[in-house]
Short mmCIF file of C-alpha atoms in Angstrom, two decimals:
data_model
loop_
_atom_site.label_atom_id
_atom_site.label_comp_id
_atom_site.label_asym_id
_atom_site.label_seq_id
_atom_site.Cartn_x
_atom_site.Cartn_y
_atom_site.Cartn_z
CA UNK L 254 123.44 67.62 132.09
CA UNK L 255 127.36 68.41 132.56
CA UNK L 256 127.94 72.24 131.08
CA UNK L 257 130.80 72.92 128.63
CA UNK L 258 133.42 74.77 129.37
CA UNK L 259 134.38 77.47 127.08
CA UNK L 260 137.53 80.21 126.98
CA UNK L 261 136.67 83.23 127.34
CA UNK L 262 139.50 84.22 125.41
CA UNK L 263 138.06 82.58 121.96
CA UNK L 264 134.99 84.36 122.90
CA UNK L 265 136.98 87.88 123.59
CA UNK L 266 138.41 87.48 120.20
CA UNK L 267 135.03 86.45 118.24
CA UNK L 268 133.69 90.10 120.10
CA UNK L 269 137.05 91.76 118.97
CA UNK L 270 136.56 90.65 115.68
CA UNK L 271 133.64 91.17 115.30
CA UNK L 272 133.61 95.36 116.66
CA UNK L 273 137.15 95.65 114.27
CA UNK L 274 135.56 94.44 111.27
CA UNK L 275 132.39 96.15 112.22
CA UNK L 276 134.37 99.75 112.22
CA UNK L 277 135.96 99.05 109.16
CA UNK L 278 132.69 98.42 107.17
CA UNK L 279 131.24 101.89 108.48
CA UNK L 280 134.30 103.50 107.34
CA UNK L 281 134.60 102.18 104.23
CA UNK L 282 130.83 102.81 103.51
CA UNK L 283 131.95 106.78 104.56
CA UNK L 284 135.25 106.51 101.94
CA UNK L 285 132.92 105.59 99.67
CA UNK L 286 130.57 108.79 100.31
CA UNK L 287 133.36 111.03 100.56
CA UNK L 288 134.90 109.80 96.90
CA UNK L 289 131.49 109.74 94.80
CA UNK L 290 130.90 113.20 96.19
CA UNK L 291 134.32 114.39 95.10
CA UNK L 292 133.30 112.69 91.78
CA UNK L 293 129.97 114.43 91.78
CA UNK L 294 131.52 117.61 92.52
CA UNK L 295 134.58 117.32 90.76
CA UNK L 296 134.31 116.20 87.07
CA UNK L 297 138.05 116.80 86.23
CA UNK L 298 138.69 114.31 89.21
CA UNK L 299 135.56 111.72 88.34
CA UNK L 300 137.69 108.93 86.94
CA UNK L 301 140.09 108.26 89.24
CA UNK L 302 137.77 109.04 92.54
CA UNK L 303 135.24 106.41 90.67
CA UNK L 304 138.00 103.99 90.45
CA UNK L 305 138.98 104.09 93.88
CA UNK L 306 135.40 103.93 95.25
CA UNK L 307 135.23 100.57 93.13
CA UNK L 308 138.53 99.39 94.29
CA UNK L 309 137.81 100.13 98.28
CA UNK L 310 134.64 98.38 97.53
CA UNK L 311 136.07 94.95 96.41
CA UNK L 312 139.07 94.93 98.63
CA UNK L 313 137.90 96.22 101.70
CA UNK L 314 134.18 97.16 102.75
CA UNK L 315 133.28 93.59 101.10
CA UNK L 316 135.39 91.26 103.18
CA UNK L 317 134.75 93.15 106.39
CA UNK L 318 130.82 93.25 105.59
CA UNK L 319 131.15 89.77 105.74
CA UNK L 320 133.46 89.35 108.84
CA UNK L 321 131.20 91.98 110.53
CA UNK L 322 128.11 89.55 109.25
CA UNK L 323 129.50 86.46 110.37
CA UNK L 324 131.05 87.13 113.60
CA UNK L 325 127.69 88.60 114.66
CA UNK L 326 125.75 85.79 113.56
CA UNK L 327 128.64 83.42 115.60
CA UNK L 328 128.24 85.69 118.89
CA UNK L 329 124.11 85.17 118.48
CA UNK L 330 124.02 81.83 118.20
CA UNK L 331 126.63 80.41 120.20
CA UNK L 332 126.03 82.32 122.56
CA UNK L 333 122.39 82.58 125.08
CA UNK L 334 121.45 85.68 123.29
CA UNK L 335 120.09 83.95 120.10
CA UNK L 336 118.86 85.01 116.95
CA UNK L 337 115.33 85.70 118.19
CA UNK L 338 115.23 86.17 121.80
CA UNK L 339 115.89 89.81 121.94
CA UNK L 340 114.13 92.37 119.77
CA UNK L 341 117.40 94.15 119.38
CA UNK L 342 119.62 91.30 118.37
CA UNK L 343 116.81 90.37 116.03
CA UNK L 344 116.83 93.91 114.60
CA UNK L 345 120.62 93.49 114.13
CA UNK L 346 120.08 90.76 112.18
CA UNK L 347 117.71 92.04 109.98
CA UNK L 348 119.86 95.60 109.00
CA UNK L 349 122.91 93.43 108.44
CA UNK L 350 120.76 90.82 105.77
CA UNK L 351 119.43 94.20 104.26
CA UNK L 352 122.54 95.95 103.96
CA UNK L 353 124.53 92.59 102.49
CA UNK L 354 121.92 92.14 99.76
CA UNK L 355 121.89 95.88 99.22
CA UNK L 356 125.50 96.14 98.85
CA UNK L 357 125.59 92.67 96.49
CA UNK L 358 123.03 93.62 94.27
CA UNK L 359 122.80 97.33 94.33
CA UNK L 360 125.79 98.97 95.54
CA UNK L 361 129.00 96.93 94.07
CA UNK L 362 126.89 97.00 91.07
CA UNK L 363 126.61 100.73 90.46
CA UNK L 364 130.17 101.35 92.26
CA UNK L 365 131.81 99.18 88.77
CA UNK L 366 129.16 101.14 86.28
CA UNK L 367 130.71 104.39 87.91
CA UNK L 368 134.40 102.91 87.79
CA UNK L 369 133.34 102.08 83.91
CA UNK L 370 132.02 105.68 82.59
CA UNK L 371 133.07 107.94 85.57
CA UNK L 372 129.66 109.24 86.26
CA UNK L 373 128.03 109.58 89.63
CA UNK L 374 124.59 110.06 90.55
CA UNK L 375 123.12 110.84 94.29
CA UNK L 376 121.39 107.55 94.46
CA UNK L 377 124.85 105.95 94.87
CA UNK L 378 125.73 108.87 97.41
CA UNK L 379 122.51 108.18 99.40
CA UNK L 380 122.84 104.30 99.16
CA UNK L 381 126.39 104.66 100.60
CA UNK L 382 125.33 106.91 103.63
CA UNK L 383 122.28 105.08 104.55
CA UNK L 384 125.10 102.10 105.08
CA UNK L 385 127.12 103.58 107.00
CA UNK L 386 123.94 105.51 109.05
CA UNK L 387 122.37 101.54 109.75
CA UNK L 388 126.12 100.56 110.87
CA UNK L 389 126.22 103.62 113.28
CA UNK L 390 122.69 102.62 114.81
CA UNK L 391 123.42 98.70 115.01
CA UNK L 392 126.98 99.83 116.72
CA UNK L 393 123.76 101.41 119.42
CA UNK L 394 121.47 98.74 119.63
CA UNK L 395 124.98 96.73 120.97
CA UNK L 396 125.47 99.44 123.86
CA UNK L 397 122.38 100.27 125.03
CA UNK L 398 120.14 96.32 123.94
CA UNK L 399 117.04 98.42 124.06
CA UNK L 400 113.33 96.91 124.70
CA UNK L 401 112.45 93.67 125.71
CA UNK L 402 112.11 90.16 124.72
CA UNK L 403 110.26 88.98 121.59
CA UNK L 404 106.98 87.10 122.81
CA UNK L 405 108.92 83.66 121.03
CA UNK L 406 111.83 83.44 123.20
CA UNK L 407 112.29 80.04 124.20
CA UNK L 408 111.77 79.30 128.29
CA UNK L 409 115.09 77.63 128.19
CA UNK L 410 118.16 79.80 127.49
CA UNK L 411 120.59 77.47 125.42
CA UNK L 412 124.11 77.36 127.42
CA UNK L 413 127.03 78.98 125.69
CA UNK L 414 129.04 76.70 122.70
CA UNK L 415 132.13 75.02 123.21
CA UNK L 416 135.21 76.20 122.90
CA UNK L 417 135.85 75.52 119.23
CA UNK L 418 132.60 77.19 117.87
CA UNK L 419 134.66 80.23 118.54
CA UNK L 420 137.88 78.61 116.98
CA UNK L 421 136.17 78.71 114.13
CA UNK L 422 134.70 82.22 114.51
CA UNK L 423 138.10 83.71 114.15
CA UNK L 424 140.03 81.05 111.97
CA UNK L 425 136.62 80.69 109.47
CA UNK L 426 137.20 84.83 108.36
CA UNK L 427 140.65 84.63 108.56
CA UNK L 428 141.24 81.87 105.98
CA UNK L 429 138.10 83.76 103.52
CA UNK L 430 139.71 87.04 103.49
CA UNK L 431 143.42 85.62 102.45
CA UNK L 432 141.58 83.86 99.96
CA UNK L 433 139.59 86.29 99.01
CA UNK L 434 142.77 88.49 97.92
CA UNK L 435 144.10 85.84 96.26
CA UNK L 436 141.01 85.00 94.38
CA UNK L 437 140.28 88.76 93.62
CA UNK L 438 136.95 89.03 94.64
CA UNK L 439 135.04 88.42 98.47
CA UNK L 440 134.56 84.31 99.14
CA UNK L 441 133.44 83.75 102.41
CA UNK L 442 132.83 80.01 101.98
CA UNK L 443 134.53 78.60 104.59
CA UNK L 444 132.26 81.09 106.96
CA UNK L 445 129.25 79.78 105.02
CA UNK L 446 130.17 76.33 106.05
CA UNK L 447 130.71 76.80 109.85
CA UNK L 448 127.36 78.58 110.05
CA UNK L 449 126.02 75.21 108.63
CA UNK L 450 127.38 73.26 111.20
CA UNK L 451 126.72 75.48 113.97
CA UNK L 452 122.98 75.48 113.41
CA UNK L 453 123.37 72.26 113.70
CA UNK L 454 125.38 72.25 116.86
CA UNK L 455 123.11 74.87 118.76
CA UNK L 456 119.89 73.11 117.57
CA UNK L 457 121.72 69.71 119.91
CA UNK L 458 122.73 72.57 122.36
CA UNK L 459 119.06 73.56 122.87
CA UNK L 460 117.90 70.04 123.00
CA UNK L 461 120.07 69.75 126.35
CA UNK L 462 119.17 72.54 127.54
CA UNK L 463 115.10 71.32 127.75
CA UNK L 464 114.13 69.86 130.90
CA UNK L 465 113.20 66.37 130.79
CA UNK L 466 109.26 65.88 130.80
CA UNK L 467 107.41 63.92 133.45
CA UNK L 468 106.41 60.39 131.85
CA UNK L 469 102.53 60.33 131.62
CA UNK L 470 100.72 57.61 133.45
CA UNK L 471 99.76 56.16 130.54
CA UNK L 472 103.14 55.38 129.47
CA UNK L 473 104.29 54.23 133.08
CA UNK L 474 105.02 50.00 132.69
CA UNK L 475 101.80 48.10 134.10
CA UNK L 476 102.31 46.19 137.50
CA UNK L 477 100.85 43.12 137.48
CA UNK L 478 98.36 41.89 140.50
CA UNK L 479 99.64 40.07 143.46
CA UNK L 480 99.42 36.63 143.14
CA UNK L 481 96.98 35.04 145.49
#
């Protein structure tokens, strides 16, 4: 089996990315509890502290939540860590699925209700901090990698992707974002589609990696008697 070579450079930048992007989300997630408290607090001030929370949501914390998302998900899986080797990559992966569906379905939601009739309650207060507490302990878990392996990680560690898995772990967010802000609203479809294709190009990558089995004796070619 001949071993591709990858840049570490590409990689660098996927990590890079991936820790800028990563920051940004957490800090956006605290903007947001910092304005919907001043709302809360302030009533004179509601409307335009509502409308900024709404607008920081859109612009910023959504495109980076899905950088953040995306170049972790690259790092895992082109990478020997995996998905589901490690209990704390795996518990990575879980916070960041929570927190995008969270922030999709609960938070953006009640962020343009509280734009539209500049009210806040503390459900949208606690729902921001929680965020931005999960981002803190996930920015941890990448430090320290705490506890073991999970009892299904494979024998065979997959070797690392080539080089342009990682091309496209940079260029893939890149291209969403700009076309995101010209769109108006977060569309990471590019990213979706070079997830695609990398399950399918770690799924060959692990196929490699397996050691071939020994053929059984069943399956070995008969001989055929000496003639006499």
């Amino acid at each position: 089996m001949t071993r591709t070579k990858t840049s570490p450079r590409w990689r660098q930048a996927v990590v890079w990315l991936h820790v800028v992007s990563s920051v940004a989300w957490m800090s956006q997630a605290l903007a947001l509890v910092v304005l919907m408290s001043l709302a809360l607090t302030r009533p004179a001030q509601a409307g335009a502290a509502t409308s900024m929370a709404d607008r920081l949501d859109s612009v910023l914390l959504a495109p980076m939540a899905n950088v953040s998302a995306f170049t972790g998900l690259v790092l895992a899986g082109a990478t020997a860590w995996g998905y589901t080797r490690h209990w704390w990559v795996l518990t990575k992966l879980v916070l960041t699925l929570i927190q995008l569906y969270a922030g999709i379905f609960l938070l953006s939601p009640a962020l343009r209700d509280a734009a539209d009739t500049a009210t806040v309650a503390w459900p949208q207060i606690a729902g921001a901090s929680l965020m931005a507490s999960a981002l803190s302990f996930q920015a941890w878990l990448s430090i320290a990698k705490p506890w073991k392996k999970t009892p299904w990680s494979p024998a065979a560690k997959p070797p690392t992707a080539p080089t342009w898995v990682f091309v496209a772990g940079v260029a893939a967010p890149a291209f969403d974002v700009g076309a995101g802000l010209l769109a108006g609203y977060p569309l990471p479809a590019l990213s979706l589609v070079t997830l695609v294709v990398l399950g399918f190009e770690r799924r060959r990558r692990r196929r490699r990696a397996q050691p071939p089995t020994a053929r059984s004796p069943r399956s070995a070619p008969a001989v055929s008697p000496p003639a006499v």
